[in-house]
Amino acid sequence: MLDDQQVRIDGHINALRTLPGALLPILHAIQDDLGYVPESSYPTIAHALNLSIAEVHGVVTFYHHFRTQPVGKHILHICRAESCKAMGADALEAYAKKTLGIDYHQTTADGAITLEPIYCLGNCACSPSIAVDERVLGRVDEKRLNQIIAKAREAA
Amino acid sequence: MSIKVYVPRDSSALSLGAHDVAAAISAEAQARQQDIQLIRNGSRGMFWLEPMVEVETAQGRVAYGPVTPDDVASLFEADFLHGGKHPLSLGLTAEIAWLKKQERLTFARVGITDPVSLDDYIAHDGYRGLHNALKLSAAEIVKQVTDSGLRGRGGAAFPTGIKWNTVLNAPAEQKYIVCNADEGDSGTYSDRMIMEGDPYVLIEGMTIAGLAVGATQGYIYLRSEYPDALHILNEAIDHAYHAGYLGENILGSGHRFDLEVRRAAGAYVCGEETSLLESLEGKRGLVRFKPPLPAIEGLFGKPTVVNNVISLATVPIILDKGGEFYRDFGMGRSRGTLPIQLAGNLKQCGLVEKAFGITLRELLEDFGGGSASGKPIRAVQVGGPLGAYLPESQFDTPMDYEKFSEIWAVLGHGGVVAFDTSVDMAKMARYAFEFCAIESCGKCTPCRIGSTRGMEVMDKVMSGQNKDENIALVRDLSDTMLNGSLCALGGMTPFPVLSAINHFPEDFGLDKAQVAK
Ligand SMILES: Cc1cc2nc3c(=O)[nH]c(=O)nc-3n(C[C@H](O)[C@H](O)[C@H](O)COP(=O)(O)O)c2cc1C
Ligand code: SF4
C-alpha cells in the first residue's frame, strides 16, 4: 500500500517536474490522487526540484488548499464570507457543527465527513453556499443541509 | 430539425440543480420521442431565475424559470418546445427588462453561446478583435487599449494601456501574460461567469495582449475553488490550439502564443499580483516589494503583464470596435462598462453590466429588487472584503472610481453585497480583522500582528469592556495598518473596519455625536 503510494507520487513528480514552477502542479496532482500530500513525499519532491525539504514544507503549509493528513470520505465546506453571512451563514455554520458534532478541521467519528471553512465559492448570487467535495450548492438552509449530509453519509 | 434547448452549465446554475433539470429534459424528450438538441450554455446572470431553461423558437429564444426537475413534464405538456405558455414562462429572453436595461459589452455572448464551441464563438463575432490586431503593429494595439480608457478591473483600476506599454518597451527575450483568475473577493463572480460562459473571449484577449507586448507565453492563474471553470477553459484551449488560434503560428501570422491554466491553492493573498507570481513560480505566496514592477521584472524575473480576467476579456471588443467605441461609455475617468455583481441579501442577485455612472441605489432597487428578506437594506459592502461598508445615505453615489474614492470607498472588482437590518456591524468589523489574520502572508508586522490584535480588541468592544478606550485602540491599529502595510490586504482592512464604526456607531455601543468628530 505504502509502496504503491510512493510509486504514484513518483509518477506525478516525473510527469510534471520539467514544468516551469512545477511545485504547485505536483502538489495538486498528489492531493487529487491521494486526497492529501503525505509528508513522506517531501524528500522526493525536494530532490526532483532541487529544493530543500523545508522549502517544500513551507509551500505546502502556506496554502489552505493542501492537507498533509487524510480526511473523511467527503469534505463539507461552509462559506464564511460576507455575502453568505448576509444570508445567514453564521447560523448555518453553527448548525452544521452541532449536527455533525465536530468543529472545523475535524472529521466525524464514522469517517464520513470532514468540516472545513471556505472563503467564497463564487456563488454569491445564491448565498448561503456550501460545497461537498467539488460540488457547490446554493441557497442552503438547515433542511437542505440535513439532506446533503445524509446523502454524503450514504455515499461514504 | 431538432429544437435547441438551453440549460446552463454555469456553476451557480448547477448549484441550484441545473444538471438534474438537463437530465430530466433529456429523459422526457426521449420518452416523448421529441427531437431536441440540448445545449449547455453559460448563465444570463439572473440567478433568481436559475435554473433558467431557454428554447429557440421562430420568434427568438423563449425562457422559463426557475425550473426544477418536477416542472419538466408540465413544460412538455405546455409545449414549451414551441414557446408554449406555462406558469414559469418568462417570455422572450431578449425582452426581459433586467437584461434589456444593461450594456453588455464584455458579457455580450455569455449565456447565449455554447461556451466550448469555437464555431459558436466565431458565429457571434468572436476573434474579430484578433483578426484586427494581426493587421496592426504592437504599438498600435497598445494605443487602441490606451484610447479605450480601460482600467484594470481586478481592483486597483490602473490604466491597462499604460501597463502594456511598459511591458512593450521592456526589452527581453521572454515576456509573459498572466491572467489573474484568483477572484477571491466575496460577492464577486464575474470572472467565473466569463471563464465558464465564454472562455474564448479570455483566450482571445490574452492572445491579443501577447501580440501587443511581444509575449509568447500566457498563464491563467485560476483559483482552486473553480473546478468547472478549469475544465471548460482547458477544453476551450484545446480547441483553440487545434484550430490554430493558439500555438507557434497563430492563424499563419508567424506569431506564437502558448497558453496554460495553473491552479491556485486557496490563498486570498495570491490574488495580489506579486504574491501570485511567487505562487506561479512554485513558492509561498509572499508579497514582493515594489519596485521592481512586474511589468519590468515579473514572472521568473521577466517583463510580465498581470491583468484581471475582466480586463483581458474586454480587450477583444476594444480591438473589434475600436478604443473610441468603448471610451464612449462611462463617466469621468471611469470609461466603458463595469460588470457589477449583485450579491448577499437581495431579491434579484446577478450580473449587471452597465456603463459607469449608474448609482448604487439603482442597482439595489431597480436591479436587485430590494432585500431578499423584505427588511430594509441597512449596509452595502462594495469592492470585496477590503471594501468599505456604505450606509443608506451613500446609496446615491454613482459607480465611478473617483466618486467612490471621495467617500473613502472603492469599487474594487465590482462586487455589491447587501445586508438587511439584522446585520451586526461590530461582528462584520471583527470578521474583517479575522479574515486579514487568516489570509495575511506574514511579510509585514502591521498586517500580521495588527489583524490578530484587532480581532482581540473587537472582542473586548463587543463584550462592552472599556468601550471608548478600545475603539480608540482599533482606530490606532487601523492607522498603523493603513500606513505601514506592504500590500492592500493589511493596508485596506481598515476600510471595512472604520467605515463600520463611522457609519454604524450604534452597533459598537457608541452614539453618533461621539463619532462625528
Ligand atoms: C490582497 C489582494 C488580493 C487581490 N486579489 C485579486 C484577485 O483575486 N483578482 C484580481 O484580478 N486582482 C486582485 N488583486 C489586484 C492585483 O494585485 C492586481 O492589481 C490586478 O491583478 C491587476 O490586474 P488589472 O490591472 O487588470 O486589474 C488583489 C490585490 C490584493 C492586494
Ligand atoms: S499587508 Fe499583509 S498580506 Fe500584504 S504583504 Fe504585508 S503581511 Fe503580507
XYZ file of C-alpha atoms and ligand atoms in Angstrom:
712
model
C 0.000 0.000 0.000
C 2.673 2.468 1.033
C 4.881 1.338 -1.813
C 2.023 1.807 -4.195
C 1.594 5.327 -2.817
C 5.256 6.090 -3.421
C 5.020 4.767 -6.972
C 2.106 7.072 -7.653
C 3.863 10.032 -6.102
C 6.942 9.335 -8.220
C 4.731 9.124 -11.295
C 3.273 12.575 -10.667
C 6.665 14.087 -9.977
C 8.179 12.628 -13.117
C 5.290 13.752 -15.269
C 5.445 17.357 -14.078
C 8.953 18.138 -12.838
C 10.101 19.873 -16.001
C 7.301 22.465 -15.953
C 8.427 25.953 -15.016
C 7.274 26.470 -11.415
C 6.434 22.774 -11.081
C 5.878 22.593 -7.332
C 2.206 23.572 -7.156
C 1.194 21.380 -10.110
C 2.954 18.439 -8.440
C 1.288 19.060 -5.083
C -2.119 19.329 -6.781
C -1.567 16.094 -8.685
C -0.608 14.257 -5.496
C -3.535 15.615 -3.499
C -6.021 14.959 -6.317
C -4.844 11.377 -6.405
C -4.312 10.533 -2.728
C -6.596 13.037 -1.055
C -3.687 14.716 0.754
C 0.013 15.387 0.427
C 1.841 12.941 2.706
C 4.874 14.412 4.423
C 6.743 11.317 3.307
C 6.618 12.745 -0.217
C 8.649 15.844 0.666
C 12.144 14.354 0.201
C 11.377 13.017 -3.284
C 9.747 16.274 -4.358
C 12.591 18.311 -2.890
C 15.170 16.192 -4.651
C 13.403 16.357 -8.019
C 13.043 20.135 -7.917
C 16.358 20.893 -6.288
C 14.711 22.389 -3.207
C 15.218 21.795 0.480
C 12.673 19.720 2.376
C 11.961 22.802 4.472
C 11.058 24.738 1.324
C 8.589 22.073 0.244
C 7.118 22.010 3.739
C 6.885 25.798 3.702
C 4.930 25.811 0.471
C 2.551 23.004 1.446
C 1.672 24.695 4.728
C 1.322 28.187 3.229
C -1.704 27.224 1.115
C -5.069 26.481 2.722
C -5.922 24.020 -0.028
C -3.191 21.493 0.739
C -3.570 18.936 3.527
C -0.930 16.686 4.991
C -3.326 14.241 6.664
C -6.003 12.007 5.203
C -9.523 13.362 5.640
C -13.041 11.942 5.737
C -14.740 10.415 2.710
C -16.302 13.781 1.937
C -15.310 17.323 2.709
C -18.080 19.718 3.608
C -17.001 23.313 3.056
C -19.095 26.064 4.581
C -18.636 29.523 3.124
C -17.882 32.061 5.840
C -17.527 35.131 3.632
C -19.599 38.312 3.651
C -22.218 37.505 1.028
C -23.092 34.258 2.743
C -23.053 35.959 6.154
C -25.632 38.402 4.785
C -27.868 35.382 4.169
C -27.396 33.567 7.459
C -24.123 31.677 7.072
C -23.233 32.145 10.744
C -26.318 30.242 11.831
C -25.784 27.595 9.156
C -22.211 27.121 10.299
C -23.295 26.727 13.926
C -25.978 24.265 12.867
C -23.528 22.194 10.816
C -21.089 21.985 13.716
C -23.849 20.985 16.130
C -25.412 18.423 13.795
C -22.101 16.803 12.923
C -20.776 17.141 16.466
C -17.455 18.482 15.224
C -15.630 21.760 14.756
C -13.804 22.975 11.659
C -10.851 20.855 10.518
C -12.328 17.799 12.245
C -13.812 14.578 10.898
C -16.935 12.793 12.112
C -16.357 9.601 14.098
C -17.674 7.453 11.239
C -15.042 8.957 8.949
C -17.713 10.194 6.536
C -17.379 13.964 6.717
C -14.633 16.484 7.338
C -15.810 20.025 8.026
C -13.827 22.937 6.574
C -14.415 26.674 6.336
C -14.037 28.312 2.941
C -13.854 31.949 1.970
C -16.007 32.419 -1.073
C -17.070 29.872 -3.657
C -18.016 32.458 -6.283
C -21.643 31.509 -5.763
C -22.554 34.776 -4.065
C -25.747 35.277 -6.063
C -27.114 32.160 -4.354
C -25.965 32.599 -0.762
C -25.552 30.879 1.604
C -23.342 28.372 -0.168
C -21.557 25.228 0.776
C -19.536 22.717 -1.193
C -19.426 18.965 -0.858
C -16.068 17.946 -2.236
C -16.004 19.909 -5.510
C -19.749 20.386 -5.946
C -21.074 23.788 -4.926
C -24.611 24.043 -3.555
C -26.514 27.288 -3.265
C -29.289 28.710 -1.041
C -28.674 26.076 1.582
C -30.927 26.072 4.640
C -30.924 23.664 7.567
C -33.322 21.256 5.908
C -31.249 21.110 2.739
C -28.067 20.737 4.774
C -29.547 17.725 6.544
C -30.392 16.121 3.202
C -26.910 16.824 1.904
C -25.284 15.355 4.994
C -27.481 12.264 4.808
C -26.580 11.792 1.160
C -22.882 12.215 1.840
C -23.118 9.609 4.600
C -24.891 7.176 2.271
C -22.196 7.584 -0.322
C -19.427 7.258 2.264
C -34.793 19.751 -37.497
C -34.179 19.276 -33.820
C -35.244 22.006 -31.432
C -32.499 23.738 -29.491
C -32.978 23.716 -25.719
C -30.556 25.569 -23.475
C -29.801 24.621 -19.859
C -26.864 26.467 -18.271
C -23.716 24.722 -17.087
C -22.620 27.768 -15.104
C -21.663 26.525 -11.653
C -24.178 28.766 -9.869
C -26.938 27.313 -12.027
C -25.538 23.879 -11.200
C -25.583 24.786 -7.501
C -29.360 25.101 -7.886
C -29.770 21.818 -9.730
C -29.274 22.626 -13.441
C -27.732 19.219 -14.158
C -30.817 17.465 -12.824
C -33.045 19.688 -14.912
C -30.994 18.950 -18.031
C -31.180 15.222 -17.339
C -34.943 15.392 -16.798
C -35.431 17.269 -20.063
C -33.368 14.724 -21.994
C -35.257 11.817 -20.483
C -38.662 13.389 -21.066
C -37.801 14.277 -24.670
C -36.708 10.737 -25.305
C -39.841 9.284 -23.725
C -41.961 11.534 -25.917
C -39.797 10.935 -28.975
C -39.182 14.637 -29.340
C -36.073 15.564 -31.255
C -34.158 18.127 -29.217
C -30.605 19.392 -29.171
C -29.618 20.134 -25.583
C -27.050 22.930 -25.330
C -25.300 23.698 -22.067
C -24.788 27.451 -22.187
C -23.366 29.903 -19.679
C -25.729 31.835 -17.436
C -27.504 35.038 -18.433
C -26.791 36.092 -14.879
C -30.342 36.250 -13.488
C -29.719 33.861 -10.661
C -33.120 34.095 -9.005
C -34.443 32.544 -12.219
C -31.876 29.741 -12.383
C -32.018 27.048 -13.485
C -33.394 29.001 -16.437
C -34.264 26.958 -19.494
C -34.447 28.506 -22.945
C -35.908 27.195 -26.168
C -35.128 28.512 -29.622
C -38.318 29.394 -31.465
C -39.090 31.208 -34.710
C -39.655 34.404 -32.681
C -36.382 34.070 -30.803
C -35.279 32.420 -27.580
C -38.008 31.923 -25.003
C -37.189 31.474 -21.325
C -38.678 29.513 -18.422
C -37.526 29.608 -14.841
C -36.677 28.799 -12.187
C -37.181 25.222 -13.352
C -36.967 22.152 -11.135
C -36.944 18.570 -12.423
C -40.546 18.279 -11.212
C -41.622 21.024 -13.628
C -40.261 19.294 -16.689
C -43.220 17.078 -17.544
C -45.604 20.026 -17.350
C -43.308 22.105 -19.546
C -43.592 19.453 -22.236
C -47.368 19.326 -21.677
C -47.476 23.081 -22.257
C -45.487 22.590 -25.461
C -42.589 24.691 -24.255
C -40.614 23.362 -27.213
C -42.668 25.778 -29.306
C -42.748 28.550 -26.752
C -45.997 27.409 -25.110
C -47.371 29.272 -22.082
C -46.557 27.884 -18.645
C -46.579 29.338 -15.113
C -42.779 29.554 -15.382
C -42.865 31.445 -18.710
C -40.645 34.491 -18.837
C -41.310 35.359 -22.465
C -38.633 36.220 -25.000
C -35.293 36.270 -23.210
C -34.092 39.325 -25.106
C -37.158 41.251 -23.884
C -36.624 40.592 -20.172
C -36.295 44.115 -18.768
C -33.496 43.199 -16.385
C -31.327 42.181 -19.354
C -32.576 44.800 -21.748
C -31.526 47.657 -19.458
C -27.904 46.507 -19.496
C -24.989 47.387 -21.734
C -23.352 44.057 -22.265
C -20.013 44.508 -23.999
C -17.655 42.175 -22.146
C -20.558 39.826 -21.453
C -22.033 40.074 -24.954
C -22.048 36.315 -25.523
C -22.329 34.915 -22.006
C -25.460 32.792 -21.686
C -26.079 32.956 -25.405
C -23.467 30.646 -26.867
C -22.218 27.152 -26.141
C -19.092 28.101 -24.178
C -16.835 25.382 -25.555
C -17.952 25.653 -29.183
C -15.402 27.588 -31.195
C -17.815 27.737 -34.141
C -20.440 29.340 -31.955
C -17.895 31.855 -30.682
C -16.907 32.834 -34.192
C -20.530 32.969 -35.352
C -21.158 35.522 -32.581
C -18.391 37.953 -33.589
C -15.615 36.086 -31.793
C -11.999 36.525 -32.902
C -12.768 39.706 -34.846
C -10.555 41.603 -32.434
C -7.659 39.225 -33.039
C -8.036 39.495 -36.798
C -7.809 43.270 -36.500
C -4.886 43.066 -34.091
C -2.944 40.890 -36.528
C -3.076 43.765 -39.016
C -1.671 46.265 -36.501
C 1.765 46.862 -35.066
C 2.307 46.129 -31.383
C 2.310 49.828 -30.562
C -0.939 50.330 -32.473
C -2.658 47.600 -30.459
C -1.469 49.188 -27.229
C -2.760 52.527 -28.472
C -6.266 51.131 -29.018
C -6.305 49.831 -25.460
C -4.945 53.109 -24.104
C -7.519 55.087 -26.104
C -10.327 52.925 -24.755
C -9.629 54.237 -21.256
C -9.810 50.682 -19.889
C -8.636 50.494 -16.284
C -7.813 47.239 -14.525
C -10.935 45.512 -13.259
C -9.078 43.478 -10.610
C -9.348 46.257 -8.069
C -6.552 48.772 -8.451
C -8.043 50.388 -11.589
C -4.650 51.044 -13.166
C -4.850 52.002 -16.880
C -4.315 48.811 -18.861
C -2.753 50.538 -21.879
C -0.053 52.162 -19.757
C 0.832 48.831 -18.155
C 1.052 47.183 -21.570
C 3.197 49.996 -22.901
C 5.729 49.462 -20.111
C 5.982 45.776 -20.959
C 6.169 46.510 -24.686
C 9.119 48.819 -24.088
C 10.956 46.475 -21.725
C 13.482 44.634 -23.868
C 13.626 40.897 -23.103
C 13.917 37.537 -24.824
C 10.896 36.236 -22.970
C 7.827 38.060 -21.699
C 4.653 36.738 -20.126
C 0.948 37.436 -19.991
C -0.528 36.361 -16.680
C -4.253 36.349 -16.150
C -5.298 36.882 -12.569
C -8.223 34.493 -12.124
C -7.912 34.231 -8.365
C -11.225 36.069 -7.823
C -11.160 35.866 -4.050
C -13.493 38.742 -3.160
C -16.729 37.708 -1.553
C -19.618 38.998 -3.633
C -17.795 38.615 -6.939
C -18.238 36.017 -9.621
C -17.872 37.829 -12.950
C -14.510 36.202 -13.716
C -16.055 32.820 -13.091
C -19.023 33.588 -15.354
C -16.707 34.624 -18.184
C -14.483 31.585 -17.834
C -17.435 29.200 -17.633
C -19.659 31.060 -20.072
C -17.332 32.477 -22.747
C -13.791 31.154 -22.281
C -12.684 32.073 -25.789
C -13.093 35.773 -25.112
C -10.445 35.469 -22.393
C -8.209 33.348 -24.617
C -8.576 35.901 -27.416
C -7.852 38.799 -25.052
C -4.697 37.143 -23.777
C -3.559 36.352 -27.313
C -4.012 39.996 -28.295
C -2.105 41.040 -25.162
C 0.710 38.719 -26.244
C 0.856 40.368 -29.672
C 0.728 43.814 -28.105
C 3.720 43.402 -25.813
C 5.697 40.651 -27.545
C 4.903 37.858 -25.071
C 4.707 34.271 -26.282
C 3.574 32.514 -23.134
C 0.434 33.046 -21.108
C -0.720 31.604 -17.809
C -4.163 31.737 -16.287
C -3.778 31.563 -12.510
C -7.126 30.070 -11.550
C -8.420 29.708 -8.017
C -8.818 26.114 -6.904
C -12.433 26.781 -5.879
C -13.430 26.892 -9.573
C -13.147 23.297 -10.859
C -15.829 23.792 -13.527
C -14.007 26.794 -14.953
C -10.829 24.716 -15.067
C -12.433 22.031 -17.213
C -14.158 24.472 -19.524
C -11.006 26.578 -20.008
C -8.897 23.526 -20.731
C -11.378 22.240 -23.277
C -11.568 25.631 -24.993
C -7.771 25.989 -25.020
C -7.536 22.559 -26.664
C -9.966 23.561 -29.397
C -8.151 26.873 -29.917
C -4.848 25.037 -30.398
C -6.406 22.616 -32.889
C -7.888 25.438 -34.926
C -4.644 27.431 -34.993
C -5.758 30.220 -32.661
C -3.026 29.273 -30.206
C 0.406 27.810 -30.759
C 3.524 28.561 -32.703
C 1.932 30.193 -35.718
C -1.335 31.920 -34.877
C -3.569 31.897 -37.953
C -0.457 31.676 -40.124
C 0.787 35.057 -38.923
C 4.152 33.794 -37.728
C 3.281 34.941 -34.185
C 3.450 32.459 -31.342
C 1.300 32.323 -28.238
C 1.028 29.426 -25.829
C -1.450 29.304 -23.002
C -1.753 27.170 -19.889
C -4.039 27.153 -16.865
C -2.402 26.855 -13.454
C -4.373 26.110 -10.319
C -4.023 28.281 -7.257
C -4.306 26.727 -3.827
C -6.737 28.664 -1.700
C -4.768 31.686 -0.507
C -6.605 35.009 -0.847
C -3.362 36.980 -0.848
C -2.259 35.180 -4.021
C -4.677 37.448 -5.865
C -2.195 40.237 -5.146
C -0.130 40.301 -8.296
C 3.361 39.786 -6.879
C 2.191 37.095 -4.472
C 0.538 35.459 -7.477
C 3.825 35.489 -9.397
C 5.643 33.897 -6.467
C 2.967 31.221 -6.386
C 3.254 30.592 -10.138
C 6.978 30.150 -9.636
C 6.197 27.408 -7.130
C 6.869 29.332 -3.945
C 4.950 30.523 -0.920
C 2.794 33.478 -1.884
C 4.783 36.158 -0.100
C 4.152 39.639 -1.455
C 7.171 41.202 -3.174
C 8.493 44.671 -2.564
C 7.795 47.072 -5.458
C 9.719 48.293 -7.380
C 10.595 46.475 -9.491
C 7.164 46.426 -11.093
C 6.023 43.099 -12.567
C 5.930 44.920 -15.918
C 9.726 45.158 -15.693
C 10.644 42.139 -13.571
C 7.687 39.827 -13.236
C 7.339 36.087 -13.680
C 10.733 34.359 -13.483
C 12.217 37.858 -13.493
C 10.853 38.700 -16.951
C 8.593 41.566 -18.054
C 5.050 40.459 -17.333
C 1.558 41.782 -17.890
C -0.663 40.798 -14.969
C -4.301 41.553 -15.674
C -7.622 40.538 -14.269
C -9.932 38.220 -16.251
C -12.417 41.005 -16.995
C -9.696 43.421 -18.143
C -8.382 40.838 -20.601
C -11.834 39.679 -21.701
C -12.710 43.283 -22.562
C -9.783 43.622 -24.967
C -11.403 41.714 -27.882
C -14.354 44.101 -28.164
C -11.992 47.082 -27.979
C -9.923 45.696 -30.831
C -13.096 44.776 -32.723
C -14.936 48.085 -32.396
C -12.088 50.448 -31.590
C -10.901 52.212 -28.469
C -13.253 55.132 -29.046
C -16.328 52.943 -29.144
C -15.528 51.636 -25.686
C -14.487 55.007 -24.303
C -17.865 56.485 -25.212
C -19.463 54.556 -22.352
C -18.996 55.677 -18.781
C -18.441 58.855 -16.774
C -15.460 60.964 -15.741
C -12.285 58.943 -15.780
C -14.181 55.666 -15.467
C -14.619 54.670 -19.080
C -16.554 51.790 -20.545
C -18.682 49.346 -18.622
C -18.353 47.525 -15.331
C -19.712 44.023 -14.835
C -21.349 44.517 -11.441
C -22.171 41.518 -9.331
C -25.170 41.764 -7.023
C -24.867 39.509 -4.009
C -25.908 38.912 -0.443
C -29.355 39.845 0.773
C -31.089 40.898 -2.452
C -34.211 39.565 -4.104
C -32.630 39.543 -7.565
C -28.938 38.752 -7.424
C -26.998 38.601 -10.639
C -24.673 40.084 -13.198
C -25.386 43.648 -14.291
C -23.028 45.048 -16.909
C -23.616 48.796 -17.080
C -21.685 51.852 -18.135
C -20.023 53.545 -15.159
C -22.316 56.124 -13.617
C -25.267 54.020 -12.512
C -25.942 54.642 -8.820
C -25.777 52.098 -6.091
C -29.458 52.739 -5.350
C -30.479 51.928 -8.909
C -28.536 48.707 -8.639
C -30.041 47.743 -5.295
C -33.608 48.726 -6.087
C -34.167 48.562 -9.844
C -31.985 45.551 -10.471
C -31.730 43.967 -7.025
C -35.415 44.413 -6.254
C -34.651 45.268 -2.619
C -33.654 42.827 0.069
C -34.428 39.131 -0.141
C -35.716 39.128 3.416
C -38.099 42.036 2.895
C -36.407 44.043 5.660
C -34.766 47.350 4.728
C -31.230 47.253 3.331
C -29.006 48.690 6.023
C -25.443 48.336 4.762
C -23.763 47.520 1.491
C -20.184 46.397 1.068
C -18.796 47.295 -2.328
C -15.491 46.000 -3.644
C -14.939 42.805 -1.698
C -13.709 42.115 1.824
C -11.347 45.109 1.708
C -14.107 47.474 0.607
C -15.952 49.961 2.784
C -19.465 49.451 4.140
C -21.861 52.086 2.852
C -24.952 53.273 4.729
C -28.232 54.233 3.079
C -27.212 57.895 2.952
C -24.495 56.996 0.428
C -26.624 54.875 -1.894
C -26.879 57.664 -4.454
C -23.162 57.507 -5.189
C -22.589 56.660 -8.848
C -20.417 53.699 -9.709
C -17.269 55.607 -10.593
C -13.745 55.085 -9.278
C -13.249 58.731 -8.320
C -16.715 59.251 -6.779
C -16.139 56.221 -4.602
C -12.685 57.480 -3.543
C -14.302 60.741 -2.471
C -16.395 58.911 0.111
C -13.460 56.750 1.192
C -14.798 53.668 -0.565
C -13.712 51.511 -3.503
C -15.342 49.803 -6.464
C -12.763 47.018 -6.496
C -13.817 44.148 -8.720
C -17.428 45.320 -8.796
C -18.971 43.163 -6.077
C -22.006 44.585 -4.250
C -23.049 42.732 -1.094
C -26.241 43.881 0.596
C -27.112 43.369 4.262
C -30.519 43.900 5.826
C -31.285 45.336 9.271
C -30.388 42.083 11.015
C -26.681 42.714 10.420
C -24.423 43.429 13.389
C -21.725 45.739 12.040
C -19.428 45.152 15.008
C -19.386 41.484 14.049
C -18.570 42.420 10.462
C -15.711 44.661 11.624
C -14.349 41.842 13.739
C -14.654 39.499 10.784
C -12.627 41.893 8.606
C -9.744 41.622 11.070
C -10.216 37.863 11.323
C -10.135 37.432 7.547
C -6.968 39.509 7.363
C -5.376 37.390 10.092
C -6.277 34.154 8.302
C -5.078 35.338 4.915
C -2.069 37.515 5.817
C 1.090 36.392 4.035
C 3.002 37.369 7.145
C 5.621 39.520 5.500
C 4.908 42.728 7.384
C 4.130 43.323 11.041
C 1.198 45.768 10.860
C -0.822 43.209 8.943
C 0.413 40.015 10.580
C 0.178 41.210 14.173
C -2.285 44.064 13.724
C -5.035 41.872 12.363
C -4.902 39.475 15.309
C -4.710 42.337 17.797
C -7.649 43.961 16.036
C -9.705 40.837 16.497
C -8.888 40.705 20.206
C -9.735 44.346 20.730
C -13.005 43.937 18.845
C -13.878 41.067 21.185
C -13.470 43.481 24.075
C -15.556 46.128 22.351
C -18.287 43.602 21.709
C -18.328 42.447 25.299
C -18.574 46.061 26.433
C -15.150 46.438 28.078
C -13.690 49.986 28.204
C -15.523 50.815 25.049
C -14.095 54.260 24.316
C -10.552 53.236 25.035
C -10.815 50.119 22.918
C -12.440 51.882 19.984
C -9.575 54.367 20.116
C -7.229 51.414 20.025
C -8.995 49.985 16.949
C -8.588 53.345 15.240
C -4.923 53.464 16.167
C -4.308 49.973 14.903
C -6.165 50.773 11.700
C -3.951 53.791 11.205
C -0.831 51.686 11.565
C -2.163 49.102 9.131
C -3.230 51.750 6.622
C 0.139 53.421 6.594
C 2.534 50.607 7.336
C 1.384 47.611 5.287
C 3.211 46.417 2.215
C 0.074 45.452 0.283
C -3.622 46.220 0.307
C -4.592 43.202 2.401
C -3.205 44.813 5.531
C -3.483 48.289 4.038
C -7.199 48.168 3.283
C -8.609 46.009 6.062
C -9.229 49.337 7.875
C -11.765 50.251 5.135
C -14.457 47.817 6.271
C -13.490 48.293 9.928
C -13.521 52.080 10.092
C -16.481 52.523 7.760
C -18.453 50.178 10.002
C -17.552 52.229 13.088
C -18.135 55.586 11.420
C -21.431 54.806 9.710
C -22.911 52.391 12.235
C -21.588 53.549 15.631
C -24.712 52.289 17.410
C -23.606 48.713 16.728
C -20.434 49.428 18.676
C -22.324 50.899 21.603
C -21.355 54.449 20.588
C -23.628 57.336 19.814
C -23.487 59.178 16.519
C -22.438 62.508 18.016
C -19.381 60.917 19.544
C -18.242 59.579 16.207
C -18.938 62.640 14.105
C -15.837 64.390 15.399
C -4.926 41.025 -1.192
C -5.184 41.292 -2.634
C -5.951 40.422 -3.371
C -6.187 40.642 -4.721
N -6.956 39.745 -5.402
C -7.151 39.919 -6.729
C -7.901 38.953 -7.472
O -8.399 37.978 -6.927
N -8.056 39.166 -8.797
C -7.506 40.255 -9.434
O -7.644 40.379 -10.639
N -6.803 41.172 -8.758
C -6.602 41.024 -7.423
N -5.848 41.942 -6.750
C -5.259 43.062 -7.506
C -3.937 42.647 -8.167
O -2.877 42.887 -7.270
C -3.642 43.445 -9.436
O -3.846 44.787 -9.201
C -4.501 43.032 -10.632
O -4.438 41.668 -10.853
C -4.023 43.747 -11.875
O -4.891 43.481 -12.959
P -5.834 44.612 -13.556
O -4.977 45.811 -13.778
O -6.353 44.038 -14.806
O -6.879 44.870 -12.537
C -5.625 41.762 -5.367
C -4.858 42.648 -4.618
C -4.637 42.427 -3.274
C -3.813 43.400 -2.511
S -0.021 43.595 4.178
Fe -0.283 41.501 4.919
S -0.574 40.279 3.090
Fe 0.275 42.257 2.429
S 2.495 41.948 2.424
Fe 2.014 42.688 4.465
S 1.717 40.787 5.658
Fe 1.627 40.218 3.520
